[in-house]
mmCIF file of C-alpha atoms in Angstrom:
data_model
loop_
_atom_site.group_PDB
_atom_site.id
_atom_site.type_symbol
_atom_site.label_atom_id
_atom_site.label_comp_id
_atom_site.label_asym_id
_atom_site.label_seq_id
_atom_site.Cartn_x
_atom_site.Cartn_y
_atom_site.Cartn_z
ATOM 1 C CA UNK A 204 30.712 -71.184 18.572
ATOM 2 C CA UNK A 205 32.413 -68.911 21.073
ATOM 3 C CA UNK A 206 31.618 -65.306 21.800
ATOM 4 C CA UNK A 207 33.942 -62.649 23.161
ATOM 5 C CA UNK A 208 32.128 -62.552 26.489
ATOM 6 C CA UNK A 209 30.872 -66.094 26.464
ATOM 7 C CA UNK A 210 27.161 -65.293 26.331
ATOM 8 C CA UNK A 211 25.436 -68.404 25.014
ATOM 9 C CA UNK A 212 23.187 -68.454 21.979
ATOM 10 C CA UNK A 213 19.396 -68.773 22.304
ATOM 11 C CA UNK A 214 16.686 -69.528 19.760
ATOM 12 C CA UNK A 215 13.569 -67.385 19.910
ATOM 13 C CA UNK A 216 10.037 -68.527 19.125
ATOM 14 C CA UNK A 217 7.178 -66.040 18.913
ATOM 15 C CA UNK A 218 3.460 -66.625 18.907
ATOM 16 C CA UNK A 219 1.746 -63.900 16.943
ATOM 17 C CA UNK A 220 -1.496 -62.262 17.901
ATOM 18 C CA UNK A 221 -3.599 -64.520 15.707
ATOM 19 C CA UNK A 222 -1.293 -67.498 15.624
ATOM 20 C CA UNK A 223 -1.849 -70.676 17.553
ATOM 21 C CA UNK A 224 1.732 -71.872 17.435
ATOM 22 C CA UNK A 225 5.095 -70.384 18.281
ATOM 23 C CA UNK A 226 7.245 -69.845 15.207
ATOM 24 C CA UNK A 227 10.997 -69.548 15.042
ATOM 25 C CA UNK A 228 11.856 -65.852 14.855
ATOM 26 C CA UNK A 229 15.639 -65.870 15.114
ATOM 27 C CA UNK A 230 18.390 -66.089 17.677
ATOM 28 C CA UNK A 231 20.223 -63.896 20.158
ATOM 29 C CA UNK A 232 22.933 -63.831 22.815
ATOM 30 C CA UNK A 233 22.079 -63.719 26.505
ATOM 31 C CA UNK A 234 23.680 -64.694 29.795
ATOM 32 C CA UNK A 235 20.634 -66.563 31.074
ATOM 33 C CA UNK A 236 16.941 -67.218 30.495
ATOM 34 C CA UNK A 237 15.717 -63.984 32.058
ATOM 35 C CA UNK A 238 17.999 -61.871 29.889
ATOM 36 C CA UNK A 239 17.132 -63.981 26.863
ATOM 37 C CA UNK A 240 13.422 -63.274 27.341
ATOM 38 C CA UNK A 241 13.996 -59.535 27.755
ATOM 39 C CA UNK A 242 16.280 -59.416 24.738
ATOM 40 C CA UNK A 243 13.783 -61.408 22.705
ATOM 41 C CA UNK A 244 11.084 -58.936 23.656
ATOM 42 C CA UNK A 245 13.313 -56.040 22.588
ATOM 43 C CA UNK A 246 14.581 -57.625 19.379
ATOM 44 C CA UNK A 247 11.672 -59.611 18.035
ATOM 45 C CA UNK A 248 8.416 -58.043 19.291
ATOM 46 C CA UNK A 249 9.082 -54.330 18.826
ATOM 47 C CA UNK A 250 6.730 -54.155 15.844
ATOM 48 C CA UNK A 251 3.856 -55.925 17.610
ATOM 49 C CA UNK A 252 4.879 -59.318 16.249
ATOM 50 C CA UNK A 253 3.872 -61.320 19.255
ATOM 51 C CA UNK A 254 1.936 -62.053 22.399
ATOM 52 C CA UNK A 255 4.073 -64.886 23.727
ATOM 53 C CA UNK A 256 7.775 -65.730 23.661
ATOM 54 C CA UNK A 257 9.709 -68.966 24.080
ATOM 55 C CA UNK A 258 13.475 -68.972 24.364
ATOM 56 C CA UNK A 259 15.500 -72.152 24.118
ATOM 57 C CA UNK A 260 19.261 -72.584 24.532
ATOM 58 C CA UNK A 261 20.494 -73.296 21.019
ATOM 59 C CA UNK A 262 22.702 -76.120 22.231
ATOM 60 C CA UNK A 263 19.582 -77.935 23.460
ATOM 61 C CA UNK A 264 18.229 -78.218 19.961
ATOM 62 C CA UNK A 265 19.019 -81.467 18.191
ATOM 63 C CA UNK A 266 19.056 -81.071 14.439
ATOM 64 C CA UNK A 267 18.967 -83.591 11.636
ATOM 65 C CA UNK A 268 22.108 -83.960 9.563
ATOM 66 C CA UNK A 269 21.885 -82.112 6.215
ATOM 67 C CA UNK A 270 23.624 -85.108 4.592
ATOM 68 C CA UNK A 271 20.643 -87.245 5.599
ATOM 69 C CA UNK A 272 18.279 -85.113 3.564
ATOM 70 C CA UNK A 273 17.763 -87.625 0.743
ATOM 71 C CA UNK A 274 17.412 -90.589 3.041
ATOM 72 C CA UNK A 275 15.019 -88.909 5.406
ATOM 73 C CA UNK A 276 12.818 -86.826 3.176
ATOM 74 C CA UNK A 277 12.883 -88.008 -0.436
ATOM 75 C CA UNK A 278 10.908 -91.221 0.230
ATOM 76 C CA UNK A 279 7.869 -89.123 1.203
ATOM 77 C CA UNK A 280 7.766 -87.329 -2.113
ATOM 78 C CA UNK A 281 5.875 -89.953 -4.132
ATOM 79 C CA UNK A 282 3.349 -90.794 -1.415
ATOM 80 C CA UNK A 283 0.654 -88.273 -2.137
ATOM 81 C CA UNK A 284 -1.934 -90.539 -0.533
ATOM 82 C CA UNK A 285 -0.556 -89.513 2.844
ATOM 83 C CA UNK A 286 -2.041 -86.039 2.381
ATOM 84 C CA UNK A 287 -5.576 -85.779 3.685
ATOM 85 C CA UNK A 288 -6.712 -84.201 0.418
ATOM 86 C CA UNK A 289 -8.733 -87.282 -0.553
ATOM 87 C CA UNK A 290 -11.157 -86.822 2.287
ATOM 88 C CA UNK A 291 -13.842 -84.224 2.735
ATOM 89 C CA UNK A 292 -13.472 -82.425 6.036
ATOM 90 C CA UNK A 293 -16.389 -81.300 8.186
ATOM 91 C CA UNK A 294 -16.743 -77.497 8.287
ATOM 92 C CA UNK A 295 -16.382 -77.415 12.093
ATOM 93 C CA UNK A 296 -12.825 -78.703 11.870
ATOM 94 C CA UNK A 297 -10.480 -75.747 12.215
ATOM 95 C CA UNK A 298 -6.726 -75.307 11.967
ATOM 96 C CA UNK A 299 -6.110 -78.039 9.421
ATOM 97 C CA UNK B 57 -11.349 -19.325 50.481
ATOM 98 C CA UNK B 58 -12.371 -21.589 47.660
ATOM 99 C CA UNK B 59 -9.926 -23.828 45.884
ATOM 100 C CA UNK B 60 -9.653 -23.285 42.139
ATOM 101 C CA UNK B 61 -10.778 -26.397 40.310
ATOM 102 C CA UNK B 62 -8.720 -25.945 37.197
ATOM 103 C CA UNK B 63 -5.069 -24.920 36.848
ATOM 104 C CA UNK B 64 -4.157 -21.748 34.998
ATOM 105 C CA UNK B 65 -3.085 -22.333 31.440
ATOM 106 C CA UNK B 66 0.425 -21.176 32.301
ATOM 107 C CA UNK B 67 0.725 -23.603 35.189
ATOM 108 C CA UNK B 68 -0.499 -26.517 33.146
ATOM 109 C CA UNK B 69 1.881 -25.576 30.335
ATOM 110 C CA UNK B 70 4.875 -25.388 32.662
ATOM 111 C CA UNK B 71 3.950 -28.556 34.511
ATOM 112 C CA UNK B 72 3.484 -30.579 31.321
ATOM 113 C CA UNK B 73 6.714 -29.179 29.911
ATOM 114 C CA UNK B 74 8.683 -30.470 32.911
ATOM 115 C CA UNK B 75 7.594 -34.003 32.292
ATOM 116 C CA UNK B 76 8.218 -33.658 28.561
ATOM 117 C CA UNK B 77 11.732 -32.331 29.186
ATOM 118 C CA UNK B 78 12.587 -35.303 31.409
ATOM 119 C CA UNK B 79 11.563 -37.769 28.725
ATOM 120 C CA UNK B 80 13.237 -35.846 25.901
ATOM 121 C CA UNK B 81 16.604 -35.401 27.592
ATOM 122 C CA UNK B 82 16.791 -38.980 28.816
ATOM 123 C CA UNK B 83 15.782 -40.191 25.369
ATOM 124 C CA UNK B 84 18.591 -38.200 23.807
ATOM 125 C CA UNK B 85 21.064 -39.723 26.258
ATOM 126 C CA UNK B 86 19.900 -43.259 25.469
ATOM 127 C CA UNK B 87 20.045 -42.608 21.736
ATOM 128 C CA UNK B 88 23.709 -41.727 22.167
ATOM 129 C CA UNK B 89 24.203 -45.422 22.925
ATOM 130 C CA UNK B 90 22.991 -46.435 19.465
ATOM 131 C CA UNK B 91 25.691 -48.587 17.844
ATOM 132 C CA UNK B 92 27.804 -48.329 21.029
ATOM 133 C CA UNK B 93 25.962 -50.782 23.284
ATOM 134 C CA UNK B 94 27.921 -53.442 25.144
ATOM 135 C CA UNK B 95 25.993 -56.101 23.198
ATOM 136 C CA UNK B 96 23.965 -55.865 20.024
ATOM 137 C CA UNK B 97 20.918 -56.957 22.004
ATOM 138 C CA UNK B 98 21.389 -54.322 24.710
ATOM 139 C CA UNK B 99 22.053 -51.677 22.086
ATOM 140 C CA UNK B 100 18.534 -52.231 20.810
ATOM 141 C CA UNK B 101 17.166 -52.599 24.335
ATOM 142 C CA UNK B 102 18.403 -49.152 25.366
ATOM 143 C CA UNK B 103 17.299 -47.425 22.202
ATOM 144 C CA UNK B 104 13.865 -49.083 22.490
ATOM 145 C CA UNK B 105 13.524 -47.408 25.868
ATOM 146 C CA UNK B 106 14.630 -44.172 24.221
ATOM 147 C CA UNK B 107 11.891 -44.600 21.627
ATOM 148 C CA UNK B 108 9.289 -45.082 24.351
ATOM 149 C CA UNK B 109 10.517 -41.887 25.962
ATOM 150 C CA UNK B 110 10.380 -39.843 22.775
ATOM 151 C CA UNK B 111 6.821 -41.041 22.242
ATOM 152 C CA UNK B 112 5.949 -39.779 25.690
ATOM 153 C CA UNK B 113 7.828 -36.534 25.105
ATOM 154 C CA UNK B 114 5.965 -35.897 21.860
ATOM 155 C CA UNK B 115 2.538 -36.335 23.451
ATOM 156 C CA UNK B 116 3.549 -34.033 26.291
ATOM 157 C CA UNK B 117 5.101 -31.396 24.020
ATOM 158 C CA UNK B 118 2.041 -31.394 21.802
ATOM 159 C CA UNK B 119 -0.123 -30.817 24.834
ATOM 160 C CA UNK B 120 2.217 -28.108 26.173
ATOM 161 C CA UNK B 121 2.246 -26.400 22.797
ATOM 162 C CA UNK B 122 -1.551 -26.296 22.751
ATOM 163 C CA UNK B 123 -1.442 -24.443 26.078
ATOM 164 C CA UNK B 124 1.172 -21.860 25.110
ATOM 165 C CA UNK B 125 0.010 -18.287 24.558
ATOM 166 C CA UNK B 126 1.689 -18.014 21.175
ATOM 167 C CA UNK B 127 1.333 -20.518 18.346
ATOM 168 C CA UNK B 128 4.138 -23.057 18.773
ATOM 169 C CA UNK B 129 4.478 -26.744 18.018
ATOM 170 C CA UNK B 130 6.284 -29.699 19.556
ATOM 171 C CA UNK B 131 9.397 -29.079 17.466
ATOM 172 C CA UNK B 132 9.707 -25.476 18.636
ATOM 173 C CA UNK B 133 9.614 -26.663 22.238
ATOM 174 C CA UNK B 134 12.133 -29.440 21.734
ATOM 175 C CA UNK B 135 14.564 -27.745 19.378
ATOM 176 C CA UNK B 136 14.396 -24.001 19.880
ATOM 177 C CA UNK B 137 14.683 -23.510 23.622
ATOM 178 C CA UNK B 138 17.965 -22.617 25.333
ATOM 179 C CA UNK B 139 19.349 -24.621 28.279
ATOM 180 C CA UNK B 140 18.023 -22.216 30.950
ATOM 181 C CA UNK B 141 14.507 -22.715 29.571
ATOM 182 C CA UNK B 142 14.640 -26.476 30.155
ATOM 183 C CA UNK B 143 13.029 -27.787 33.313
ATOM 184 C CA UNK B 144 14.132 -31.441 33.383
ATOM 185 C CA UNK B 145 15.659 -33.088 36.434
ATOM 186 C CA UNK B 146 19.438 -32.825 36.662
ATOM 187 C CA UNK B 147 19.605 -36.610 36.928
ATOM 188 C CA UNK B 148 18.498 -37.275 33.358
ATOM 189 C CA UNK B 149 21.014 -34.914 31.746
ATOM 190 C CA UNK B 150 24.026 -36.573 33.396
ATOM 191 C CA UNK B 151 26.430 -38.051 30.819
ATOM 192 C CA UNK B 152 26.252 -41.682 29.803
ATOM 193 C CA UNK B 153 29.652 -42.507 31.300
ATOM 194 C CA UNK B 154 30.207 -46.246 31.168
ATOM 195 C CA UNK B 155 27.377 -48.763 30.947
ATOM 196 C CA UNK B 156 27.073 -48.891 34.752
ATOM 197 C CA UNK B 157 26.663 -45.089 34.901
ATOM 198 C CA UNK B 158 23.882 -45.287 32.332
ATOM 199 C CA UNK B 159 22.171 -48.096 34.220
ATOM 200 C CA UNK B 160 22.445 -46.312 37.583
ATOM 201 C CA UNK B 161 20.896 -43.165 36.108
ATOM 202 C CA UNK B 162 18.222 -45.187 34.343
ATOM 203 C CA UNK B 163 17.242 -47.305 37.318
ATOM 204 C CA UNK B 164 17.075 -44.370 39.736
ATOM 205 C CA UNK B 165 14.866 -42.534 37.261
ATOM 206 C CA UNK B 166 12.696 -45.535 36.326
ATOM 207 C CA UNK B 167 12.035 -46.349 39.986
ATOM 208 C CA UNK B 168 10.747 -42.760 40.353
ATOM 209 C CA UNK B 169 9.054 -42.458 36.968
ATOM 210 C CA UNK B 170 6.825 -45.513 37.316
ATOM 211 C CA UNK B 171 5.066 -44.480 40.570
ATOM 212 C CA UNK B 172 4.985 -40.894 39.270
ATOM 213 C CA UNK B 173 3.038 -42.044 36.217
ATOM 214 C CA UNK B 174 0.849 -44.359 38.281
ATOM 215 C CA UNK B 175 -0.222 -41.357 40.339
ATOM 216 C CA UNK B 176 -0.630 -39.167 37.275
ATOM 217 C CA UNK B 177 -3.148 -41.605 35.768
ATOM 218 C CA UNK B 178 -5.540 -40.320 38.468
ATOM 219 C CA UNK B 179 -4.967 -36.665 37.521
ATOM 220 C CA UNK B 180 -7.975 -34.374 37.246
ATOM 221 C CA UNK B 181 -6.535 -33.276 33.934
ATOM 222 C CA UNK B 182 -7.824 -35.880 31.510
ATOM 223 C CA UNK B 183 -5.077 -35.347 28.917
ATOM 224 C CA UNK B 184 -2.272 -35.811 31.424
ATOM 225 C CA UNK B 185 -4.091 -38.824 32.847
ATOM 226 C CA UNK B 186 -4.427 -40.361 29.381
ATOM 227 C CA UNK B 187 -0.756 -39.799 28.503
ATOM 228 C CA UNK B 188 0.230 -41.324 31.845
ATOM 229 C CA UNK B 189 -2.002 -44.340 31.286
ATOM 230 C CA UNK B 190 -0.267 -45.031 27.991
ATOM 231 C CA UNK B 191 3.231 -44.421 29.391
ATOM 232 C CA UNK B 192 2.838 -46.452 32.559
ATOM 233 C CA UNK B 193 3.077 -49.792 30.752
ATOM 234 C CA UNK B 194 6.283 -48.692 29.076
ATOM 235 C CA UNK B 195 7.756 -47.506 32.376
ATOM 236 C CA UNK B 196 6.938 -50.834 33.976
ATOM 237 C CA UNK B 197 9.186 -52.535 31.454
ATOM 238 C CA UNK B 198 11.900 -49.899 31.821
ATOM 239 C CA UNK B 199 12.256 -50.494 35.544
ATOM 240 C CA UNK B 200 12.310 -54.245 35.023
ATOM 241 C CA UNK B 201 15.111 -53.880 32.498
ATOM 242 C CA UNK B 202 17.262 -51.442 34.464
ATOM 243 C CA UNK B 203 16.810 -53.219 37.809
ATOM 244 C CA UNK B 204 17.915 -56.474 36.194
ATOM 245 C CA UNK B 205 21.172 -54.811 35.162
ATOM 246 C CA UNK B 206 21.789 -53.201 38.554
ATOM 247 C CA UNK B 207 21.517 -56.621 40.116
ATOM 248 C CA UNK B 208 23.642 -58.358 37.496
ATOM 249 C CA UNK B 209 26.438 -55.813 37.564
ATOM 250 C CA UNK B 210 26.363 -55.301 41.331
ATOM 251 C CA UNK B 211 26.360 -59.004 42.045
ATOM 252 C CA UNK B 212 28.557 -59.875 39.076
ATOM 253 C CA UNK B 213 32.327 -59.796 38.788
ATOM 254 C CA UNK B 214 34.711 -57.764 40.895
ATOM 255 C CA UNK B 215 35.028 -55.205 38.120
ATOM 256 C CA UNK B 216 31.300 -54.920 37.412
ATOM 257 C CA UNK B 217 30.587 -54.581 41.142
ATOM 258 C CA UNK B 218 33.111 -51.786 41.534
ATOM 259 C CA UNK B 219 31.835 -49.931 38.487
ATOM 260 C CA UNK B 220 28.204 -50.291 39.524
ATOM 261 C CA UNK B 221 28.997 -49.037 43.014
ATOM 262 C CA UNK B 222 30.908 -46.057 41.607
ATOM 263 C CA UNK B 223 27.981 -45.301 39.313
ATOM 264 C CA UNK B 224 25.433 -45.379 42.139
ATOM 265 C CA UNK B 225 27.658 -43.073 44.170
ATOM 266 C CA UNK B 226 28.001 -40.705 41.220
ATOM 267 C CA UNK B 227 24.255 -40.265 40.605
ATOM 268 C CA UNK B 228 23.305 -39.974 44.256
ATOM 269 C CA UNK B 229 23.615 -36.169 44.559
ATOM 270 C CA UNK B 230 20.857 -35.872 41.925
ATOM 271 C CA UNK B 231 18.313 -38.098 43.677
ATOM 272 C CA UNK B 232 16.929 -35.648 46.239
ATOM 273 C CA UNK B 233 15.700 -33.285 43.517
ATOM 274 C CA UNK B 234 13.145 -35.840 42.306
ATOM 275 C CA UNK B 235 11.220 -35.531 45.557
ATOM 276 C CA UNK B 236 11.342 -31.780 46.074
ATOM 277 C CA UNK B 237 8.066 -30.047 45.305
ATOM 278 C CA UNK B 238 8.305 -26.393 44.375
ATOM 279 C CA UNK B 239 5.385 -23.934 44.286
ATOM 280 C CA UNK B 240 4.134 -25.159 40.930
ATOM 281 C CA UNK B 241 4.162 -28.793 42.082
ATOM 282 C CA UNK B 242 2.325 -27.683 45.190
ATOM 283 C CA UNK B 243 -0.372 -25.790 43.293
ATOM 284 C CA UNK B 244 -0.906 -28.684 40.894
ATOM 285 C CA UNK B 245 -1.128 -31.120 43.769
ATOM 286 C CA UNK B 246 -3.712 -29.048 45.625
ATOM 287 C CA UNK B 247 -6.133 -29.261 42.711
ATOM 288 C CA UNK B 248 -5.421 -32.967 42.107
ATOM 289 C CA UNK B 249 -3.793 -32.380 38.755
ATOM 290 C CA UNK B 250 -0.186 -33.023 39.748
ATOM 291 C CA UNK B 251 1.706 -35.726 41.579
ATOM 292 C CA UNK B 252 2.620 -35.690 45.264
ATOM 293 C CA UNK B 253 6.408 -35.865 44.873
ATOM 294 C CA UNK B 254 7.136 -36.106 48.583
ATOM 295 C CA UNK B 255 4.829 -39.092 48.860
ATOM 296 C CA UNK B 256 6.929 -40.960 46.287
ATOM 297 C CA UNK B 257 10.072 -40.798 48.377
ATOM 298 C CA UNK B 258 9.599 -43.480 51.022
ATOM 299 C CA UNK B 259 8.459 -46.103 48.510
ATOM 300 C CA UNK B 260 11.368 -45.208 46.232
ATOM 301 C CA UNK B 261 13.859 -45.497 49.050
ATOM 302 C CA UNK B 262 12.643 -48.844 50.285
ATOM 303 C CA UNK B 263 12.497 -50.278 46.768
ATOM 304 C CA UNK B 264 15.934 -49.001 45.824
ATOM 305 C CA UNK B 265 17.480 -50.026 49.147
ATOM 306 C CA UNK B 266 16.141 -53.546 48.688
ATOM 307 C CA UNK B 267 17.556 -53.829 45.190
ATOM 308 C CA UNK B 268 20.932 -52.384 46.186
ATOM 309 C CA UNK B 269 21.165 -54.840 49.075
ATOM 310 C CA UNK B 270 20.183 -57.670 46.756
ATOM 311 C CA UNK B 271 22.885 -56.533 44.342
ATOM 312 C CA UNK B 272 25.475 -56.390 47.171
ATOM 313 C CA UNK B 273 25.764 -52.628 46.668
ATOM 314 C CA UNK B 274 25.814 -50.067 49.410
ATOM 315 C CA UNK B 275 23.656 -46.996 49.556
ATOM 316 C CA UNK B 276 25.647 -43.749 49.654
ATOM 317 C CA UNK B 277 25.211 -41.770 52.841
ATOM 318 C CA UNK B 278 25.640 -38.108 53.743
ATOM 319 C CA UNK B 279 25.505 -36.961 50.152
ATOM 320 C CA UNK B 280 25.074 -33.298 49.422
ATOM 321 C CA UNK B 281 22.135 -32.819 47.056
ATOM 322 C CA UNK B 282 22.510 -30.854 43.827
ATOM 323 C CA UNK B 283 19.268 -29.284 42.609
ATOM 324 C CA UNK B 284 18.026 -26.630 40.205
ATOM 325 C CA UNK B 285 16.793 -28.359 37.040
ATOM 326 C CA UNK B 286 13.169 -27.327 37.373
ATOM 327 C CA UNK B 287 14.299 -23.716 37.714
ATOM 328 C CA UNK B 288 16.485 -23.926 34.627
ATOM 329 C CA UNK B 289 19.765 -24.112 36.560
ATOM 330 C CA UNK B 290 21.459 -27.022 34.854
ATOM 331 C CA UNK B 291 24.785 -28.777 34.921
ATOM 332 C CA UNK B 292 27.062 -28.006 31.977
ATOM 333 C CA UNK B 293 26.153 -31.370 30.460
ATOM 334 C CA UNK B 294 22.793 -30.119 29.242
ATOM 335 C CA UNK B 295 24.514 -27.477 27.080
ATOM 336 C CA UNK B 296 26.431 -30.139 25.158
ATOM 337 C CA UNK B 297 23.398 -32.363 24.856
ATOM 338 C CA UNK B 298 21.199 -29.606 23.426
ATOM 339 C CA UNK B 299 23.952 -28.334 21.165
ATOM 340 C CA UNK B 300 24.052 -31.709 19.462
ATOM 341 C CA UNK B 301 20.312 -32.383 19.564
ATOM 342 C CA UNK B 302 19.283 -28.961 18.276
ATOM 343 C CA UNK B 303 22.062 -28.440 15.718
ATOM 344 C CA UNK B 304 20.076 -29.401 12.633
ATOM 345 C CA UNK B 305 16.778 -27.590 13.336
ATOM 346 C CA UNK B 306 18.683 -24.473 14.407
ATOM 347 C CA UNK B 307 21.012 -24.372 11.434
ATOM 348 C CA UNK B 308 18.232 -25.138 8.933
ATOM 349 C CA UNK B 309 15.026 -23.599 10.292
ATOM 350 C CA UNK B 310 11.808 -25.114 8.968
ATOM 351 C CA UNK B 311 13.736 -27.650 6.946
ATOM 352 C CA UNK B 312 11.664 -30.533 5.582
ATOM 353 C CA UNK B 313 12.940 -34.013 4.764
#
C-alpha cells in the first residue's frame, strides 16, 4: 500500500489503565518509530485510554491467510474439553 | 520600606490575563489547522495542543474574571475585548504560514512556555501555582512535539530545510519580547508571584541554539526586535484573528447552544 509521501503504516497497541495486556487500537502513518509513538499518543490516548503504547511496523506483522480459516480454526470447535471449565480453580488464581 | 506581600487585585488580574491571552491566541491559531494538517495524524496532533492551550486559557480567564472589579466571566474576557485590550506576546498571533512557520512559532514559544510554567509552579499565588502545575505536563509534551519537527524539517530535504530556515528567520524579531519584563512583571517578581523573564533567556538561548545546530539550521543574527504585545500594540494579524474568533459571540450576544 503506497502513500503520497511514503510514510509507512504502523499498528498501535495500547495498555489501558487497568489492563494487563496491550490491545490493538488501530493504525497510523509515521515516518519512523519516534513519530509513530507521538502520533499514537495523540490519536489513541487522548481520552485517557492508556498508560503504555507499543507501535509496530505493519509490514512486520505476519498474518494467517483468511482462506485457511476452516483448516486452522474449525477443528477446535468440537473440542470443548480443551477449555479449563471442567476444573475448579483456586481463588488466588487471577487473570484467567 | 516594607515589601507588600500580596499583589493588588488589578495587578493580579492583568498578570493572569497576559498568560491567558497567550494561550487563547495560540490556541486559535492551531485550531485554524484543523482539517488542513499536512497529515491526518499531525492535524490531530496540532489541535490536541490547541485543546491543551484552551484548557489553560479557561482556567486563567476564570481566575482573571474573579479578580475584575465588575462582574465578568471567561467568555466576556475572551470574546468581548478589542485588539488593543489584548496583552499576548506578538509571537503567538503571527499567522500560520506554511507548516514550517507554524512549527517555528510553536517551538520558540514552547521552549519559553515550559520553563515559564516551571517557575510559576513556585508562585506565592496558590491559584497561579496550581494552574501552572497542571499545565506544565502539557507544555512538556508540546516542546517535545515541536522540537521533533524542527529537527526533522531542518535536517530533512532541501526544500524542508529551506522552509524551516525561512520560518526561523521570520519569527526571530518576536523572540526578544518574551524576555522583556515591564513594570508589572517587575512588581509581580518582587513579591514572588510572577516569573523572572530575564532569567529564562540564557537557558532558552542555549536550548534553542543546540536544537538549531542539531537541525543544521542557523540562528539569525542582528535582528531588530518588534515588541508591544503586553501594552496592547499588536501586529495587524491579531485583528483578523479576533474578528473570526469573536464573530459569533459578538453578533449573537448571550446566545446559548
